[in-house]
């Protein structure tokens, strides 16, 4: 599930040798030919991606259904991969819903969770059989009105009655379980001040139950505690709260109306090294211990993993175009991406960290053959905060070296900024050609183009 350091060096060397990256590159794959050299790239380990999906599938029972969080990595190749492995897609905007449909994802395998759905958004989702999680009571009334106007319910029947009837509305309620914040407040959404969901106060608990009594097509509950920085105890506490509420609703309506429990995603990622922790097995075990009701098969359980599936499967590399003040106490390397691609690490380095490695112009690790030195790494953008690494102890960098940033598979391209009109980088994928008993350094790799580098014309069109 993690791109290994030994693979990074060998893949980088192959990219350089085949002139797919570097000052002398004029890469051509298929009919592609760009005059400007490729000086940076994002590189996905396709074997690690496959392993991540297999790990997810094998860690949970078959009645757990997984919906990949599109916002974490909207790249079409990855979404297609998720669909290939049987996942659905969780969407945070109408455009994400339309992207999912465009890629062939059936509407019934799409979850729509935006906190800002318009009437148009709601009607579109209903027309395409998308499961909508209403974010608040006003939205729920909008959904009810749309259902009546669109005459979607000839008979008042719960969504999953008789195993589910295609064409009936698929509606849930998003609940703020109020279990508190994790270590990263801005990524925690189960607090009293959160903009997401219906806070589970005593007053709202009664209104939620009344809503299920009023609308027999309501059949799902959704809760997402947060993402990076939320530990397993917080995630399981949120799931436990959701189960308790579902049982109260079913008791009130005297039927098994709550058929789907969506416990969200939020599994944190270890950015400190290659180790994957916590794992999906760790999370499943914690859920079994703390929320055994999820494992009876009585209800469908949905997840919305994003970052944990894809973050550690990719790395970024860039030529160090300059090393300024090289002989001073604090040299600064200038590379070809900064806060345009790494928004969070640049603006909040105290919260968002990536390991950074230095490779020679031939693509070889410099860890053992260069002196260590305190240095900065900055991006190309025109403001002083465009800094990726501040006073970090690294092998001494030279102009023309390659800077590698690890664990960039999620929340990197999806956060890309247009500031200074820089071009979004080319994206490659790679696989090992041989998989057994290789002598170190002899492994062969196959490089695949996943996404073209952005063109100046595409940037012009954005601003037009």
Coordinates of C-alpha atoms in Angstrom, one line a residue:
X1 CA 0.0 0.0 0.0
X2 CA 3.1 2.3 0.1
X3 CA 5.5 3.3 -2.6
X4 CA 8.9 2.0 -1.3
X5 CA 12.0 4.1 -1.2
X6 CA 14.0 1.5 -3.2
X7 CA 11.4 1.7 -6.0
X8 CA 11.5 5.5 -6.0
X9 CA 15.2 5.6 -6.9
X10 CA 14.9 2.9 -9.6
X11 CA 11.8 4.5 -11.2
X12 CA 13.4 8.0 -11.0
X13 CA 16.5 6.6 -12.8
X14 CA 14.3 5.1 -15.5
X15 CA 12.3 8.3 -16.0
X16 CA 15.6 10.2 -16.4
X17 CA 17.2 7.6 -18.7
X18 CA 14.1 7.5 -21.0
X19 CA 14.1 11.3 -21.0
X20 CA 10.6 11.4 -19.5
X21 CA 11.8 13.9 -16.9
X22 CA 14.7 16.3 -16.7
X23 CA 16.3 19.3 -18.3
X24 CA 17.0 17.4 -21.5
X25 CA 13.6 15.7 -21.7
X26 CA 11.3 16.1 -24.7
X27 CA 9.0 13.3 -23.8
X28 CA 6.9 11.5 -26.3
X29 CA 4.4 8.8 -25.4
X30 CA 2.0 7.8 -28.2
X31 CA 1.4 11.0 -30.2
X32 CA 2.3 13.4 -27.5
X33 CA 5.2 15.7 -28.0
X34 CA 6.0 18.9 -26.0
X35 CA 8.9 21.2 -26.7
X36 CA 9.3 22.3 -23.1
X37 CA 11.1 19.8 -20.9
X38 CA 9.2 17.9 -18.1
X39 CA 10.8 19.2 -14.9
X40 CA 8.4 17.7 -12.4
X41 CA 6.0 14.8 -12.2
X42 CA 3.7 12.9 -9.9
X43 CA 4.3 9.2 -10.0
X44 CA 1.8 6.5 -8.9
X45 CA 2.9 3.0 -7.9
X46 CA 0.1 1.0 -9.6
X47 CA 1.0 -2.2 -7.7
X48 CA 0.6 -0.3 -4.4
X49 CA -2.8 0.9 -5.6
X50 CA -4.0 -2.6 -6.4
X51 CA -2.7 -3.8 -3.0
X52 CA -4.6 -1.0 -1.2
X53 CA -7.9 -2.0 -2.8
X54 CA -7.3 -5.7 -2.0
X55 CA -6.5 -4.8 1.7
X56 CA -9.7 -2.8 2.0
X57 CA -11.8 -5.6 0.5
X58 CA -10.3 -8.3 2.6
X59 CA -10.5 -6.4 5.9
X60 CA -14.3 -6.0 6.1
X61 CA -17.3 -8.4 5.6
X62 CA -19.2 -8.5 2.3
X63 CA -22.1 -6.4 3.7
X64 CA -19.8 -3.4 4.1
X65 CA -20.0 -1.3 0.9
X66 CA -17.2 1.1 0.2
X67 CA -17.5 4.5 -1.6
X68 CA -14.3 6.2 -2.5
X69 CA -14.1 9.9 -1.5
X70 CA -13.6 11.6 -4.9
X71 CA -12.4 14.8 -3.4
X72 CA -9.2 13.2 -2.2
X73 CA -8.1 12.1 -5.7
X74 CA -10.5 13.0 -8.5
X75 CA -8.0 11.7 -11.2
X76 CA -10.0 9.7 -13.7
X77 CA -7.6 6.8 -13.8
X78 CA -7.9 6.3 -10.1
X79 CA -11.7 6.6 -10.1
X80 CA -11.9 4.0 -12.8
X81 CA -9.6 1.8 -10.8
X82 CA -12.0 2.1 -7.8
X83 CA -14.9 1.1 -10.0
X84 CA -13.0 -1.8 -11.3
X85 CA -12.5 -3.1 -7.8
X86 CA -16.2 -2.8 -7.0
X87 CA -16.2 0.4 -5.0
X88 CA -18.8 3.2 -5.5
X89 CA -18.0 6.9 -5.3
X90 CA -18.7 9.5 -2.6
X91 CA -19.2 13.0 -4.1
X92 CA -19.0 16.4 -2.4
X93 CA -20.3 18.5 -5.3
X94 CA -22.7 18.1 -8.2
X95 CA -19.7 18.2 -10.6
X96 CA -18.2 15.2 -8.8
X97 CA -21.5 13.4 -9.2
X98 CA -21.5 14.2 -12.9
X99 CA -17.9 13.1 -13.2
X100 CA -18.7 9.8 -11.5
X101 CA -21.6 9.2 -13.9
X102 CA -19.4 10.2 -16.9
X103 CA -17.0 7.5 -15.9
X104 CA -19.7 4.8 -15.8
X105 CA -20.5 4.6 -12.1
X106 CA -24.1 3.6 -11.7
X107 CA -26.2 6.2 -9.8
X108 CA -27.1 3.7 -7.1
X109 CA -23.4 3.4 -6.3
X110 CA -22.9 7.2 -5.8
X111 CA -23.3 9.0 -2.5
X112 CA -23.9 12.7 -2.6
X113 CA -22.8 14.5 0.6
X114 CA -22.5 18.2 -0.2
X115 CA -23.6 20.6 2.6
X116 CA -24.7 23.1 -0.1
X117 CA -27.1 21.3 -2.4
X118 CA -29.3 23.4 -4.5
X119 CA -32.8 22.4 -5.6
X120 CA -31.3 21.8 -9.1
X121 CA -28.6 19.5 -7.5
X122 CA -31.2 17.6 -5.6
X123 CA -33.4 17.0 -8.6
X124 CA -30.5 15.9 -10.7
X125 CA -29.4 13.4 -8.1
X126 CA -33.0 12.1 -7.8
X127 CA -33.2 11.7 -11.5
X128 CA -30.1 9.6 -11.6
X129 CA -30.9 7.3 -8.6
X130 CA -28.1 8.8 -6.5
X131 CA -28.2 8.3 -2.7
X132 CA -28.5 11.7 -1.2
X133 CA -27.5 12.4 2.4
X134 CA -29.5 15.5 3.5
X135 CA -27.3 17.8 5.5
X136 CA -30.0 19.6 7.4
X137 CA -33.7 19.8 8.0
X138 CA -34.3 22.5 5.4
X139 CA -32.6 20.4 2.8
X140 CA -34.8 17.4 3.8
X141 CA -37.9 19.5 3.1
X142 CA -36.5 20.5 -0.3
X143 CA -35.9 16.8 -1.1
X144 CA -39.5 16.0 0.0
X145 CA -40.9 18.7 -2.2
X146 CA -38.8 17.5 -5.2
X147 CA -40.0 13.9 -4.7
X148 CA -43.6 15.0 -4.7
X149 CA -43.2 17.3 -7.7
X150 CA -41.3 14.6 -9.7
X151 CA -43.9 12.0 -8.6
X152 CA -41.1 9.5 -7.6
X153 CA -43.2 7.6 -5.1
X154 CA -46.4 6.1 -6.5
X155 CA -46.7 4.2 -3.2
X156 CA -45.2 5.3 0.1
X157 CA -42.5 2.6 0.4
X158 CA -39.2 2.6 2.2
X159 CA -36.1 2.6 -0.1
X160 CA -34.9 -0.9 0.8
X161 CA -38.3 -2.6 1.1
X162 CA -38.3 -6.0 -0.5
X163 CA -34.6 -5.8 -1.1
X164 CA -34.8 -2.3 -2.7
X165 CA -36.7 -1.0 -5.7
X166 CA -34.8 0.8 -8.4
X167 CA -36.3 4.2 -9.1
X168 CA -37.4 5.0 -5.5
X169 CA -35.6 7.9 -3.9
X170 CA -32.5 7.0 -1.9
X171 CA -32.3 9.4 1.0
X172 CA -30.4 9.5 4.3
X173 CA -29.7 12.1 7.0
X174 CA -26.2 13.3 7.9
X175 CA -25.7 13.4 11.6
X176 CA -23.2 15.3 13.6
X177 CA -22.5 12.9 16.4
X178 CA -20.8 15.6 18.5
X179 CA -18.0 13.2 19.6
X180 CA -15.4 16.0 19.5
X181 CA -12.3 17.0 17.5
X182 CA -9.2 15.1 16.7
X183 CA -5.7 16.5 16.6
X184 CA -6.3 18.6 13.5
X185 CA -9.2 20.9 14.3
X186 CA -9.8 22.0 10.7
X187 CA -10.3 18.4 9.6
X188 CA -12.6 17.5 12.5
X189 CA -16.3 17.8 11.7
X190 CA -18.0 16.4 14.8
X191 CA -17.9 19.5 17.0
X192 CA -20.5 21.9 18.2
X193 CA -19.4 24.5 15.6
X194 CA -19.2 22.2 12.6
X195 CA -21.0 23.2 9.5
X196 CA -21.7 19.6 8.6
X197 CA -24.8 17.6 9.4
X198 CA -27.5 17.8 12.1
X199 CA -26.0 18.1 15.6
X200 CA -27.3 15.3 17.7
X201 CA -28.6 17.3 20.6
X202 CA -31.6 16.1 22.7
X203 CA -33.9 18.4 20.8
X204 CA -32.6 17.4 17.4
X205 CA -32.7 13.7 18.3
X206 CA -36.5 13.9 18.6
X207 CA -36.8 15.9 15.3
X208 CA -34.7 13.3 13.6
X209 CA -36.9 10.4 14.8
X210 CA -40.0 12.4 13.8
X211 CA -38.5 12.9 10.3
X212 CA -38.2 9.2 9.8
X213 CA -41.8 8.7 11.0
X214 CA -42.9 11.5 8.6
X215 CA -40.9 10.3 5.6
X216 CA -40.9 6.5 5.3
X217 CA -38.5 6.7 2.3
X218 CA -35.8 7.9 4.7
X219 CA -33.7 4.8 5.1
X220 CA -30.1 5.8 5.9
X221 CA -28.0 7.6 8.5
X222 CA -24.6 9.1 7.7
X223 CA -21.9 10.4 10.0
X224 CA -18.3 11.4 9.2
X225 CA -16.3 12.4 12.3
X226 CA -13.4 13.9 10.5
X227 CA -10.3 12.8 8.6
X228 CA -6.5 13.2 9.3
X229 CA -5.9 13.5 13.0
X230 CA -9.0 11.5 14.1
X231 CA -7.9 8.3 16.0
X232 CA -9.7 5.0 16.0
X233 CA -11.4 5.7 19.3
X234 CA -13.0 8.8 17.9
X235 CA -14.1 7.0 14.7
X236 CA -15.6 4.1 16.6
X237 CA -17.4 6.4 19.0
X238 CA -19.0 8.1 16.1
X239 CA -20.1 4.8 14.6
X240 CA -21.5 3.6 18.0
X241 CA -23.5 6.8 18.3
X242 CA -25.0 6.2 14.8
X243 CA -26.0 2.7 15.7
X244 CA -27.7 3.8 18.8
X245 CA -29.7 6.4 16.9
X246 CA -30.7 3.9 14.2
X247 CA -32.0 1.5 16.8
X248 CA -34.1 4.3 18.4
X249 CA -35.6 5.2 15.0
X250 CA -36.5 1.6 14.2
X251 CA -38.1 1.3 17.6
X252 CA -40.1 4.5 17.0
X253 CA -41.4 3.4 13.5
X254 CA -41.8 -0.2 14.6
X255 CA -39.9 -1.5 11.5
X256 CA -36.4 -1.9 10.1
X257 CA -36.5 1.5 8.4
X258 CA -32.8 2.3 8.8
X259 CA -31.2 -0.1 6.4
X260 CA -28.0 1.8 5.7
X261 CA -25.4 3.1 8.2
X262 CA -22.8 5.2 6.5
X263 CA -19.9 5.6 9.0
X264 CA -17.8 7.8 6.7
X265 CA -14.1 7.6 6.2
X266 CA -11.5 9.5 8.1
X267 CA -8.8 6.8 8.7
X268 CA -5.6 8.8 9.3
X269 CA -2.4 8.3 7.3
X270 CA 1.2 8.0 8.6
X271 CA 3.3 10.6 6.8
X272 CA 6.4 10.0 8.9
X273 CA 7.7 6.9 7.1
X274 CA 6.7 4.1 4.7
X275 CA 4.8 2.2 7.4
X276 CA 1.0 2.0 6.8
X277 CA -0.7 2.6 10.2
X278 CA -3.4 2.4 11.2
X279 CA -4.4 -0.4 8.8
X280 CA -7.9 -1.3 7.6
X281 CA -7.6 -4.5 9.8
X282 CA -6.8 -2.2 12.8
X283 CA -10.0 -0.2 12.1
X284 CA -12.2 -3.3 11.5
X285 CA -10.9 -4.9 14.7
X286 CA -11.6 -1.7 16.7
X287 CA -15.2 -1.6 15.2
X288 CA -15.8 -5.2 16.1
X289 CA -14.7 -4.6 19.6
X290 CA -16.6 -1.3 20.2
X291 CA -19.5 -1.5 17.8
X292 CA -20.3 -5.3 17.3
X293 CA -23.8 -4.3 16.0
X294 CA -22.2 -3.3 12.7
X295 CA -21.2 -7.0 12.1
X296 CA -24.5 -8.7 12.4
X297 CA -25.4 -8.2 8.7
X298 CA -28.7 -6.6 9.9
X299 CA -27.9 -3.4 8.0
X300 CA -25.7 -2.4 5.1
X301 CA -22.6 -0.5 6.4
X302 CA -21.0 2.0 4.0
X303 CA -17.6 3.6 4.3
X304 CA -16.1 6.6 2.5
X305 CA -12.4 6.1 2.6
X306 CA -10.2 8.5 0.6
X307 CA -6.8 9.6 1.8
X308 CA -6.1 6.2 3.4
X309 CA -6.5 4.4 0.1
X310 CA -4.3 6.5 -2.1
X311 CA -2.0 8.9 -0.2
X312 CA 1.0 6.6 0.2
X313 CA 0.8 5.2 -3.3
X314 CA 2.4 8.3 -5.0
X315 CA 5.4 10.6 -4.9
X316 CA 6.4 13.8 -6.5
X317 CA 9.7 14.7 -8.1
X318 CA 11.1 18.0 -9.3
X319 CA 14.4 19.2 -10.6
X320 CA 16.1 21.7 -8.2
X321 CA 16.4 24.5 -10.6
X322 CA 18.6 26.6 -8.3
X323 CA 20.2 26.4 -5.0
X324 CA 20.5 29.9 -3.6
X325 CA 23.0 30.9 -0.9
X326 CA 24.6 27.5 -1.3
X327 CA 27.6 28.4 0.8
X328 CA 25.6 30.1 3.6
X329 CA 24.3 28.5 6.8
X330 CA 20.8 28.2 5.3
X331 CA 20.7 27.3 1.5
X332 CA 17.4 27.3 -0.3
X333 CA 16.6 25.0 -3.2
X334 CA 14.0 26.3 -5.7
X335 CA 11.9 23.6 -7.3
X336 CA 9.0 23.6 -9.8
X337 CA 6.0 23.2 -7.4
X338 CA 5.1 24.9 -4.1
X339 CA 1.9 26.1 -2.6
X340 CA 0.1 25.6 -6.0
X341 CA 0.4 21.8 -5.5
X342 CA 1.1 21.5 -1.8
X343 CA -1.3 24.1 -0.4
X344 CA -1.7 22.7 3.1
X345 CA 2.0 21.9 3.8
X346 CA 3.0 25.4 2.7
X347 CA 0.3 27.3 4.5
X348 CA 0.1 25.1 7.7
X349 CA 3.5 23.3 8.0
X350 CA 2.7 22.8 11.7
X351 CA -0.2 20.4 10.7
X352 CA 0.7 18.9 7.3
X353 CA 4.0 17.2 6.8
X354 CA 5.6 15.2 4.0
X355 CA 8.9 13.4 4.1
X356 CA 11.4 14.8 1.5
X357 CA 14.3 13.1 -0.1
X358 CA 17.2 14.3 -2.3
X359 CA 18.4 12.4 -5.3
X360 CA 21.3 13.1 -7.6
X361 CA 20.8 14.3 -11.2
X362 CA 21.2 10.7 -12.2
X363 CA 18.3 9.7 -9.8
X364 CA 20.4 8.1 -7.1
X365 CA 19.9 8.5 -3.4
X366 CA 22.2 10.9 -1.7
X367 CA 21.5 9.8 1.9
X368 CA 24.7 8.0 2.5
X369 CA 27.3 9.9 0.4
X370 CA 26.6 13.5 1.2
X371 CA 26.9 15.6 4.3
X372 CA 23.7 16.6 6.1
X373 CA 22.8 20.3 6.3
X374 CA 20.0 22.5 7.5
X375 CA 18.2 23.8 4.3
X376 CA 15.0 25.2 2.9
X377 CA 13.1 24.1 -0.1
X378 CA 10.9 26.7 -1.8
X379 CA 8.5 26.7 -4.7
X380 CA 8.3 28.9 -7.8
X381 CA 5.4 31.1 -6.8
X382 CA 5.6 34.9 -6.3
X383 CA 5.1 35.2 -2.5
X384 CA 7.3 34.6 0.5
X385 CA 5.2 31.8 2.1
X386 CA 5.9 29.5 -0.8
X387 CA 8.1 27.2 1.3
X388 CA 7.8 23.4 1.3
X389 CA 10.6 22.6 3.9
X390 CA 11.8 25.0 6.5
X391 CA 15.1 24.5 8.2
X392 CA 15.1 20.8 7.5
X393 CA 18.2 18.6 7.9
X394 CA 18.8 17.0 4.5
X395 CA 21.7 15.8 2.3
X396 CA 23.4 18.9 0.9
X397 CA 21.5 19.8 -2.3
X398 CA 23.1 20.8 -5.6
X399 CA 21.6 22.5 -8.6
X400 CA 20.2 19.8 -10.9
X401 CA 19.4 17.4 -8.1
X402 CA 15.9 15.9 -7.8
X403 CA 13.7 16.6 -4.8
X404 CA 11.3 13.9 -4.0
X405 CA 8.2 14.5 -1.9
X406 CA 6.5 11.4 -0.5
X407 CA 2.9 10.4 0.1
X408 CA 1.3 12.8 -2.4
X409 CA -1.4 10.5 -3.8
X410 CA -4.3 12.4 -2.2
X411 CA -5.1 16.0 -1.5
X412 CA -2.4 17.2 -3.9
X413 CA -3.8 17.5 -7.4
X414 CA -7.3 17.9 -5.9
X415 CA -6.1 21.1 -4.1
X416 CA -4.2 22.5 -7.0
X417 CA -4.1 26.3 -7.1
X418 CA -4.1 28.6 -10.2
X419 CA -1.9 31.3 -8.4
X420 CA 0.8 32.5 -10.9
X421 CA -0.8 30.3 -13.6
X422 CA 1.6 27.5 -13.2
X423 CA 0.9 24.3 -15.3
X424 CA -0.3 21.2 -13.4
X425 CA 2.3 18.5 -13.7
X426 CA 2.4 15.3 -15.8
X427 CA 1.3 12.2 -14.0
X428 CA 3.0 8.8 -14.6
X429 CA 2.2 5.3 -13.2
X430 CA 4.6 2.4 -12.9
X431 CA 4.6 -1.3 -12.3
X432 CA 7.2 -3.9 -11.7
X433 CA 7.8 -6.1 -14.7
X434 CA 9.3 -8.9 -12.5
X435 CA 8.0 -9.8 -9.1
X436 CA 10.0 -12.7 -7.7
X437 CA 13.4 -13.1 -6.1
X438 CA 15.0 -10.1 -7.8
X439 CA 18.6 -9.1 -7.1
X440 CA 18.6 -5.7 -5.6
X441 CA 18.7 -3.1 -8.4
X442 CA 17.8 -5.5 -11.2
X443 CA 14.0 -5.0 -11.0
X444 CA 12.5 -3.7 -14.2
X445 CA 9.6 -1.2 -14.3
X446 CA 7.0 -0.3 -16.9
X447 CA 6.1 3.4 -17.1
X448 CA 2.7 4.5 -18.2
X449 CA 1.3 7.9 -18.9
X450 CA -1.7 8.6 -16.7
X451 CA -2.4 12.3 -17.3
X452 CA -0.8 14.8 -19.6
X453 CA 0.9 17.9 -18.3
X454 CA -1.4 20.9 -18.5
X455 CA -1.0 23.1 -21.5
X456 CA -0.8 26.9 -21.6
X457 CA -3.9 26.9 -23.8
X458 CA -5.8 25.1 -21.0
X459 CA -4.7 27.8 -18.6
X460 CA -5.7 30.6 -21.0
X461 CA -9.2 29.0 -21.3
X462 CA -9.5 29.0 -17.5
X463 CA -8.9 32.7 -17.4
X464 CA -11.1 33.5 -20.4

